[in-house]
Coordinates of N, CA and C and ligand atoms in Angstrom, one line a residue:
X1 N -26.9 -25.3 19.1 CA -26.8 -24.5 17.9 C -26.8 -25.5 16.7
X2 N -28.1 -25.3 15.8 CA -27.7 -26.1 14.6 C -26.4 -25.4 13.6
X3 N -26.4 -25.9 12.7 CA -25.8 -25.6 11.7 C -26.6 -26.4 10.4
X4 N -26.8 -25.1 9.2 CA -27.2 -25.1 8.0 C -26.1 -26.2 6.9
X5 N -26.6 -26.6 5.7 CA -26.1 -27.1 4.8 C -24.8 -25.8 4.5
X6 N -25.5 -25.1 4.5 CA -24.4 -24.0 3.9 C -23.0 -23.0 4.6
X7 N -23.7 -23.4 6.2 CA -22.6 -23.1 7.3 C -21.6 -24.1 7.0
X8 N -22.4 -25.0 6.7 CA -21.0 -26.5 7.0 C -20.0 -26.6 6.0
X9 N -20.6 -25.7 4.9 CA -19.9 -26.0 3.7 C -18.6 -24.4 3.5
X10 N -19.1 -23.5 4.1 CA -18.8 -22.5 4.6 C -17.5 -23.2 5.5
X11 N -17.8 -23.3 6.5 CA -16.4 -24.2 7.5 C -15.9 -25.0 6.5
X12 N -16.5 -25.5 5.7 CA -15.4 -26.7 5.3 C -14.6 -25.7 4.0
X13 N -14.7 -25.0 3.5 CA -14.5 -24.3 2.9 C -13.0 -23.3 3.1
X14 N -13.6 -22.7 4.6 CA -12.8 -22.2 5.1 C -11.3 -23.3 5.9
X15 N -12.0 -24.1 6.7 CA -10.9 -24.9 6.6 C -10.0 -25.8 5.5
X16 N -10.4 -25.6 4.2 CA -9.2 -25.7 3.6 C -8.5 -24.8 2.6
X17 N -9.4 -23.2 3.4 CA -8.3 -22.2 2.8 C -7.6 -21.9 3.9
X18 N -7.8 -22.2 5.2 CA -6.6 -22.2 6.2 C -5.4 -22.8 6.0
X19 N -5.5 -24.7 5.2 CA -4.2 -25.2 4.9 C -3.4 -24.2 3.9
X20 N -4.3 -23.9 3.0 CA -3.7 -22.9 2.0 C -2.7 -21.5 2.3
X21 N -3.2 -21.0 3.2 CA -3.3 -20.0 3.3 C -3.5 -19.5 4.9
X22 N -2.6 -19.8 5.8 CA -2.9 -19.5 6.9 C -3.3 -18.1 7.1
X23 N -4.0 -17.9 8.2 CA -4.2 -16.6 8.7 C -3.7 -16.1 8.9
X24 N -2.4 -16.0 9.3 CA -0.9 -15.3 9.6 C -0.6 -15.0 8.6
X25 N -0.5 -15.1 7.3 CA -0.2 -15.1 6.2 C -0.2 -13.6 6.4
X26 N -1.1 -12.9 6.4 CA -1.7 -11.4 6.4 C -0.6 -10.9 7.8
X27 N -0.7 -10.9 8.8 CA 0.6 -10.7 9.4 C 2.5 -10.6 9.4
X28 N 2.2 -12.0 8.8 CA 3.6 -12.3 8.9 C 3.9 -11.4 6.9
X29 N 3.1 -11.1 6.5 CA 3.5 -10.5 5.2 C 3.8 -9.2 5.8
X30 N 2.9 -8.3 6.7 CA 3.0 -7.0 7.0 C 4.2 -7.1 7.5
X31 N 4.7 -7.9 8.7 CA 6.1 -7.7 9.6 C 7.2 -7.9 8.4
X32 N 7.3 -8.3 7.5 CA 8.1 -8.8 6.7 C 8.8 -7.4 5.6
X33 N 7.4 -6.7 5.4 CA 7.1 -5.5 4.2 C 7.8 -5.0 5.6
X34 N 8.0 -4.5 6.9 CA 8.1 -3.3 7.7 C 10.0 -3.3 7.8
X35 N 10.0 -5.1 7.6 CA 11.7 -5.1 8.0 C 12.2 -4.5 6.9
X36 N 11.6 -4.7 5.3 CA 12.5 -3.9 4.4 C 13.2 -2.6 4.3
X37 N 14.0 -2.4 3.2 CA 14.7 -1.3 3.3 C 14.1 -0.3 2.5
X38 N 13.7 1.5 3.2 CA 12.6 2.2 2.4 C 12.5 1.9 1.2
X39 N 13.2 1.9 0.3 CA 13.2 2.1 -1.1 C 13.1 0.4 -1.2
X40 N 13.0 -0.3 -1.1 CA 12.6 -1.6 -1.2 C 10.9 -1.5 -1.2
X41 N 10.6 -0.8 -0.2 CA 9.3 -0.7 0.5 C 8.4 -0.2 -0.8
X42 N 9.1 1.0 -1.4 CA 8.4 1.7 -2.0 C 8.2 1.0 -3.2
X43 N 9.4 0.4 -3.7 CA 9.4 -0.6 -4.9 C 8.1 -1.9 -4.7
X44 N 7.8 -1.9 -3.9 CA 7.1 -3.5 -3.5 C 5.6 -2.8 -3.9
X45 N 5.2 -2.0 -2.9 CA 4.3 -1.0 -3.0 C 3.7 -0.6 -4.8
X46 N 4.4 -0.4 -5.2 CA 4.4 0.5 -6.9 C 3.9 -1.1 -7.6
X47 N 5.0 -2.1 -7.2 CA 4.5 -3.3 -8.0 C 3.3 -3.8 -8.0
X48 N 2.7 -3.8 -6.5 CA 1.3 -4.3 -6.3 C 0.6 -3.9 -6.5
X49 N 0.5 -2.3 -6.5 CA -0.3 -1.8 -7.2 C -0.4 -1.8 -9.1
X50 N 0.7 -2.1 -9.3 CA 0.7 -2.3 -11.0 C -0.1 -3.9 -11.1
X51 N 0.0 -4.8 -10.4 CA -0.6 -5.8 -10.1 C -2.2 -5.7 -10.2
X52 N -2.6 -5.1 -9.2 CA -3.7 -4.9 -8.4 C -4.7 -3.6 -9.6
X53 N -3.8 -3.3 -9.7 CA -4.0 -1.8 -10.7 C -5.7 -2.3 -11.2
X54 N -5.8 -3.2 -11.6 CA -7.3 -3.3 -12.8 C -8.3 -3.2 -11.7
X55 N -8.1 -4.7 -10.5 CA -9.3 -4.7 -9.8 C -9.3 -3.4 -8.4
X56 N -8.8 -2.3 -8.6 CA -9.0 -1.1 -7.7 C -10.1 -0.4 -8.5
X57 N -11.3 0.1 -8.2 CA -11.3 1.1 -9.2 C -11.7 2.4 -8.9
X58 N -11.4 3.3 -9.1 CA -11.4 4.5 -8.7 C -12.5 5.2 -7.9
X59 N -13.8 4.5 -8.8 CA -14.9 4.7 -7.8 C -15.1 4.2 -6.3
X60 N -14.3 2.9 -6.2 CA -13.7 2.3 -4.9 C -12.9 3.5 -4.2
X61 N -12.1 4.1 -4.4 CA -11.6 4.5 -3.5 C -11.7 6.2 -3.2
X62 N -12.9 6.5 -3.6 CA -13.9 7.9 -3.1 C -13.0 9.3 -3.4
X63 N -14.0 9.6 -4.9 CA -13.5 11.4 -4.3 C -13.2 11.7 -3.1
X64 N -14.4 11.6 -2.4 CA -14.4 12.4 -0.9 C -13.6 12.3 -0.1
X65 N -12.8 10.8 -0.4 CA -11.4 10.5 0.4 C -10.3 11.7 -0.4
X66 N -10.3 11.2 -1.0 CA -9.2 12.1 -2.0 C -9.1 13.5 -2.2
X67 N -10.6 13.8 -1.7 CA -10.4 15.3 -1.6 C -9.6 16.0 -0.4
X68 N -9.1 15.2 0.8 CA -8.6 15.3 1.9 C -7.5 15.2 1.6
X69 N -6.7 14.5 0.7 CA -5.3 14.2 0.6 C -5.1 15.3 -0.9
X70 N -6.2 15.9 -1.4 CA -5.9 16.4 -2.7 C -4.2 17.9 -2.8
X71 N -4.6 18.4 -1.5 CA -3.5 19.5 -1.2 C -2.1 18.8 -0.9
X72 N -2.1 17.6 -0.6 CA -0.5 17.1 -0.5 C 0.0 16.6 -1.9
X73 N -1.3 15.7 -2.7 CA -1.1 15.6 -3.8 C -0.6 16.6 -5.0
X74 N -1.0 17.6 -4.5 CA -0.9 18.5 -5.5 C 0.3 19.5 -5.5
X75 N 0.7 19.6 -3.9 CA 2.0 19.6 -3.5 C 3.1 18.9 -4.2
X76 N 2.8 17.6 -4.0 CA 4.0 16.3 -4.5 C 4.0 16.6 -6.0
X77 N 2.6 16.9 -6.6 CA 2.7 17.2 -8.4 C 3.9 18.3 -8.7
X78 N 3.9 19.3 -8.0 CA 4.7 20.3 -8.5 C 6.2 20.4 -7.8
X79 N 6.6 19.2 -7.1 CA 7.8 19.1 -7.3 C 8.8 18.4 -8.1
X80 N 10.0 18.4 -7.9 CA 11.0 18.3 -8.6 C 10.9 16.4 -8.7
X81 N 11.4 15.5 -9.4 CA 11.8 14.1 -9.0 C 12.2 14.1 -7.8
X82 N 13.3 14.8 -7.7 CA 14.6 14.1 -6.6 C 13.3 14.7 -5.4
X83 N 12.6 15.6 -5.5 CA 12.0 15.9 -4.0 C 10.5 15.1 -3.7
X84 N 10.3 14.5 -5.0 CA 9.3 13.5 -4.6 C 9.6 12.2 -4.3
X85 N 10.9 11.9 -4.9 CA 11.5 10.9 -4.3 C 11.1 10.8 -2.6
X86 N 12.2 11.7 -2.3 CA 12.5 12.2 -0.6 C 11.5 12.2 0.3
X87 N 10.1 12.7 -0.4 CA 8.7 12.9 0.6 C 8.3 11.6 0.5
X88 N 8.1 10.9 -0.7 CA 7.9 9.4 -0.6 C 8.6 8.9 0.5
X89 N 10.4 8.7 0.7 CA 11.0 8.0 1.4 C 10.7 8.6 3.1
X90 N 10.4 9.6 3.0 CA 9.8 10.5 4.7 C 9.2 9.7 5.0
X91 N 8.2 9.4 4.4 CA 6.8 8.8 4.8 C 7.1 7.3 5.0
X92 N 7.3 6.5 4.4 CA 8.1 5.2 4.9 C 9.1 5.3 6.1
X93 N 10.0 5.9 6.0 CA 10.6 6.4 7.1 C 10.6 7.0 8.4
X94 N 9.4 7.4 8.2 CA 8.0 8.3 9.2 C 9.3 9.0 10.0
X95 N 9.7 10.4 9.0 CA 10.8 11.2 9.0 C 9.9 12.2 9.9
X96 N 10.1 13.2 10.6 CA 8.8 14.0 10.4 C 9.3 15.1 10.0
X97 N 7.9 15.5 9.6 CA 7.8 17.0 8.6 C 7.1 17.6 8.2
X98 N 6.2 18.8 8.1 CA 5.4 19.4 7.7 C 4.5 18.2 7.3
X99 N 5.1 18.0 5.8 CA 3.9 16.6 4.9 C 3.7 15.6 5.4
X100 N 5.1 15.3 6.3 CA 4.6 13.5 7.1 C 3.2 13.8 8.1
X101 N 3.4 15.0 8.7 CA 2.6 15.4 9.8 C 1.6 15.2 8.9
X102 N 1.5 16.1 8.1 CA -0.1 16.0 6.7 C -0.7 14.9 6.7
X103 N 0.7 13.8 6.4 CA 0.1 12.4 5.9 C -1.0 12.0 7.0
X104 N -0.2 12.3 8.2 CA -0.5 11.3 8.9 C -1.6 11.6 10.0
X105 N -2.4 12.9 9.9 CA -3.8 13.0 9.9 C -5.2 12.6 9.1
X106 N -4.8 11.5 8.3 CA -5.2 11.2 7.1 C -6.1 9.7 7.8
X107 N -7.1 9.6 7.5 CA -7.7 8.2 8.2 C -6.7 6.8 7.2
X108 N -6.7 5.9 7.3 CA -6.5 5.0 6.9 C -6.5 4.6 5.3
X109 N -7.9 5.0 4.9 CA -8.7 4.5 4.1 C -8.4 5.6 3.0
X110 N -7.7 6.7 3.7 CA -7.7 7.9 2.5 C -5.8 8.0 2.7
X111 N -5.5 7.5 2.8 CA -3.9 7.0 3.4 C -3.6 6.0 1.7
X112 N -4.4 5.3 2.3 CA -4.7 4.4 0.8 C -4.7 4.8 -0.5
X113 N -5.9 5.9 -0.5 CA -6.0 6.5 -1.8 C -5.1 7.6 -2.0
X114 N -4.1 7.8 -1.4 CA -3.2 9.1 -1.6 C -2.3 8.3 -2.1
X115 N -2.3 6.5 -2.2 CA -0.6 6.2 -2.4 C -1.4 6.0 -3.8
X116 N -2.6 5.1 -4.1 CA -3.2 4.9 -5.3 C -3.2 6.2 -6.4
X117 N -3.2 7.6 -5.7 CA -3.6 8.7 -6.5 C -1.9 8.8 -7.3
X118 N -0.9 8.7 -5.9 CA 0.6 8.4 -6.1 C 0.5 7.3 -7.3
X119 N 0.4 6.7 -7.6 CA 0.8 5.6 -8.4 C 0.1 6.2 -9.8
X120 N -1.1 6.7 -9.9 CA -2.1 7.2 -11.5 C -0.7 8.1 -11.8
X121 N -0.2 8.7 -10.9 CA 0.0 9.8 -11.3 C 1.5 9.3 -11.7
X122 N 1.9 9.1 -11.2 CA 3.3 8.1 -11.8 C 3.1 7.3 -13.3
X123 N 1.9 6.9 -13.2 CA 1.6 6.7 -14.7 C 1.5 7.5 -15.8
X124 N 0.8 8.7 -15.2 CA 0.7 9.7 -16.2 C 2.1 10.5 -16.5
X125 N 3.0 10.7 -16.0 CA 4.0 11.0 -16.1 C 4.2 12.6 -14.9
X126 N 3.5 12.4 -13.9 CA 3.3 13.2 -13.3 C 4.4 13.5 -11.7
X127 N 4.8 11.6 -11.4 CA 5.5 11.4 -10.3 C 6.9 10.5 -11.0
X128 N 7.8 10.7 -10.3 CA 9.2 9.9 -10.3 C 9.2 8.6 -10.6
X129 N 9.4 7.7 -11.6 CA 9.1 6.7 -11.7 C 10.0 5.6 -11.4
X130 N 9.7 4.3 -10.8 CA 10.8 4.0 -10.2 C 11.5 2.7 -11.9
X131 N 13.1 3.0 -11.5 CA 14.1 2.9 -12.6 C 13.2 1.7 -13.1
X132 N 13.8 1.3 -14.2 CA 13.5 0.3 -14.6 C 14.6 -1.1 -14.3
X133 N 15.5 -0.6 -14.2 CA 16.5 -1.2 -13.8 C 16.6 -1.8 -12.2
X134 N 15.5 -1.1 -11.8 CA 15.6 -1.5 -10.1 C 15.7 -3.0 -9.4
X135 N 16.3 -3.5 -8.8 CA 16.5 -4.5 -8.4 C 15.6 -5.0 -6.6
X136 N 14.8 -5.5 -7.0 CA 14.0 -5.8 -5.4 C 15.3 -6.8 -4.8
X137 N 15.6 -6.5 -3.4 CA 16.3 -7.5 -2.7 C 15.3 -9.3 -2.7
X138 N 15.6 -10.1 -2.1 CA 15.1 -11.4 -2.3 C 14.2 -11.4 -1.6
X139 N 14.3 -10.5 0.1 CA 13.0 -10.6 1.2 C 11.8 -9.6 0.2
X140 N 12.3 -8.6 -0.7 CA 11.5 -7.8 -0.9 C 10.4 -8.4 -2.1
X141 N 11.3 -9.7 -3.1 CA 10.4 -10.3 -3.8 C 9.7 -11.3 -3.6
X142 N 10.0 -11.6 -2.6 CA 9.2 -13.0 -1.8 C 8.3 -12.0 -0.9
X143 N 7.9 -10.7 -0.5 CA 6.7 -10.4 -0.5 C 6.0 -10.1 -0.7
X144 N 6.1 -9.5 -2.3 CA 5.6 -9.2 -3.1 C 4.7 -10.6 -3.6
X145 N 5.4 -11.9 -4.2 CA 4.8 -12.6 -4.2 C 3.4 -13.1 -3.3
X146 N 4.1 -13.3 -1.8 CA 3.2 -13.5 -0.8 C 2.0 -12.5 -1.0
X147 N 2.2 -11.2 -1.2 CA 1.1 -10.1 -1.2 C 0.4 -10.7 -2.9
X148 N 1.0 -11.2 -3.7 CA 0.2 -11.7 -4.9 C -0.8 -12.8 -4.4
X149 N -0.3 -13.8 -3.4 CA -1.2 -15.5 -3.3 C -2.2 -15.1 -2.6
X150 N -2.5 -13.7 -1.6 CA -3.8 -13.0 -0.9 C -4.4 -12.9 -1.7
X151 N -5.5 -13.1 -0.9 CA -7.1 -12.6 -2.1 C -7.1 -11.1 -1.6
X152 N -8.4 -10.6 -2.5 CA -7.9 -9.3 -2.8 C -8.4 -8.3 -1.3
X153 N -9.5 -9.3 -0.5 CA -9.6 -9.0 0.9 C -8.3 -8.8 1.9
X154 N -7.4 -9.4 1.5 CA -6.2 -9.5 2.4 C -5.0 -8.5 2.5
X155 N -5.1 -8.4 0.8 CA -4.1 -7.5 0.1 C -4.8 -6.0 0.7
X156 N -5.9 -6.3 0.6 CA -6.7 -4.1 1.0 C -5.8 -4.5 2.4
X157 N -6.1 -5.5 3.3 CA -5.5 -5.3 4.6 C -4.1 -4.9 4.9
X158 N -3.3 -5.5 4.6 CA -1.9 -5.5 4.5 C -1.6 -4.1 4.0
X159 N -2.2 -3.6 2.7 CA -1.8 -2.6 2.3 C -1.9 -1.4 3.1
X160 N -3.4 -1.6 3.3 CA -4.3 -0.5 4.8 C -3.5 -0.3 5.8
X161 N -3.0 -1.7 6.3 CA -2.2 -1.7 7.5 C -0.1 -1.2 7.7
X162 N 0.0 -0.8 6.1 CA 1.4 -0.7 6.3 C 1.6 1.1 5.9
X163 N 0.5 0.9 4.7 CA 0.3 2.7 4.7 C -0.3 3.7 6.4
X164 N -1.3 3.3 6.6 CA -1.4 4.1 7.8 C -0.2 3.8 9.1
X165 N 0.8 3.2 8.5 CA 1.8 3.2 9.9 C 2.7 4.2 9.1
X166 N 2.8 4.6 8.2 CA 3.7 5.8 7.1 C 2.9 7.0 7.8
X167 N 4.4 7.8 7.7 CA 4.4 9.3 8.5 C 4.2 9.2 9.7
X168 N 3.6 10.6 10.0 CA 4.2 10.9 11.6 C 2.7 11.2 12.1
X169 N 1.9 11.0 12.8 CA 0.6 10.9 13.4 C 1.0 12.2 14.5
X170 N 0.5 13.4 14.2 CA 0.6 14.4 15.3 C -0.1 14.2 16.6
X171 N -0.9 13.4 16.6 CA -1.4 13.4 18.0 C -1.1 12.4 18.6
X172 N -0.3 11.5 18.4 CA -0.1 10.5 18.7 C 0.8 10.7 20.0
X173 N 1.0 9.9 21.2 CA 1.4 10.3 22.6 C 2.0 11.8 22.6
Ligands
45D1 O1 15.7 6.1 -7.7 O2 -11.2 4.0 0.2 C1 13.0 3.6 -5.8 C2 -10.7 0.3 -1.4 C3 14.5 3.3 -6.0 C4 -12.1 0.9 -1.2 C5 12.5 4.7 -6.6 C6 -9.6 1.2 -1.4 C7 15.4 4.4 -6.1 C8 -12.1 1.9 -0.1 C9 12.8 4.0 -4.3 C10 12.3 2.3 -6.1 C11 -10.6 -0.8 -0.3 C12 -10.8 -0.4 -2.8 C13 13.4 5.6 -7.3 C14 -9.8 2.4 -0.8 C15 14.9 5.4 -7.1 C16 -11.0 2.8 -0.2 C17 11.1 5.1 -6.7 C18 -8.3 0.6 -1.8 C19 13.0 6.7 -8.2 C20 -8.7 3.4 -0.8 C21 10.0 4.6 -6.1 C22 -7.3 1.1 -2.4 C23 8.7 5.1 -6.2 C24 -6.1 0.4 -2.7 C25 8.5 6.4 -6.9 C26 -6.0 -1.1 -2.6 C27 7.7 4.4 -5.7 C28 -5.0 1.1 -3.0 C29 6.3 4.7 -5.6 C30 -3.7 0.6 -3.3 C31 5.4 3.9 -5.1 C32 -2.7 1.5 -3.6 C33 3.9 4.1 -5.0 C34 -1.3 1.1 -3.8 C35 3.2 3.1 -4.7 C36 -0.4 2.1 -4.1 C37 3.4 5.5 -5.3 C38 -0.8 -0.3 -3.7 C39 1.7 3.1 -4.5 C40 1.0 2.0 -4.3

């Protein structure tokens, strides 16, 4: 097998974003985000997306997706704080329930855009926003960081991978 000027530089490339940045990184952030406490979870979540917020862009994450998750959304719009709070903490909690069940027929990728739609909508003054006064515990700000030093390949993964384990998967065993 040869290898190109540009494979080599490619490997060499990548091996010195492995010192940087091991591969585990993306792992050991998820297991870390899953030990938190819900409302920690949710707090971490809200930040990175306030983070992340510019380079998402709406066109990225598909009407078509969103049109799937549009009836839960719209649900969650017309309730109270304290009960949007509660559906939020379900779903971290993977409480089950009518809506966890909802959630959690949801592919992955529209799982995603239901927390992103959650978050516009918190902006607009539409969902419960979290205090300002909120305090992240120390595991919860050290992975938030961690979720900051990912490029933005890693962060979709992590994020992908911690929303689609939210709510309750009806068909699942
Ligand atoms: O009182 O489809 C606390 C692409 C404390 C493209 C609270 C994409 C107590 C393909 C619990 C804190 C890959 C770009 C209150 C998609 C208390 C595609 C409140 C990616 C009130 C989808 C807490 C999309 C609250 C991406 C209200 C990357 C917390 C989407 C709420 C990323 C937290 C979305 C919310 C993210 C967090 C959404 C709603 C990171 C949402 C985060």
């Amino acid at each position: 097998m040869t290898f190109t000027s540009d494979s080599a530089s490619t490997r060499f490339s990548n091996a010195v974003n492995y010192s940087i940045q091991p591969v585990d990184a993306v792992a050991s952030t998820i297991s870390v985000f899953q030990s938190l406490s819900v409302d920690d979870q949710l707090a971490v979540l809200w930040y990175a997306y306030t983070e992340m917020g510019r380079s998402i862009t709406p066109a990225a994450t598909g009407a078509a997706r969103l049109q799937l998750a549009e009836g839960l959304l719209n649900q969650i719009k017309q309730m109270s704080h304290a009960d949007q709070l509660s559906v939020m903490r379900d779903l971290v909690a993977k409480k089950n329930t009518a809506l966890t069940r909802s959630y959690g027929i949801l592919s992955a990728n529209t799982k995603l855009a239901f927390w992103y739609e959650l978050s516009e909508l918190m902006v607009k003054g539409f969902v419960v926003p979290v205090p300002n006064d909120y305090k992240l515990s120390r595991d919860a700000g050290q992975v938030l960081e961690a979720i900051k030093e990912l490029d933005f390949g890693q962060q979709i993964t992590v994020l992908r991978k911690v929303v689609a384990e939210m709510g309750i998967d009806p068909l699942a065993d």
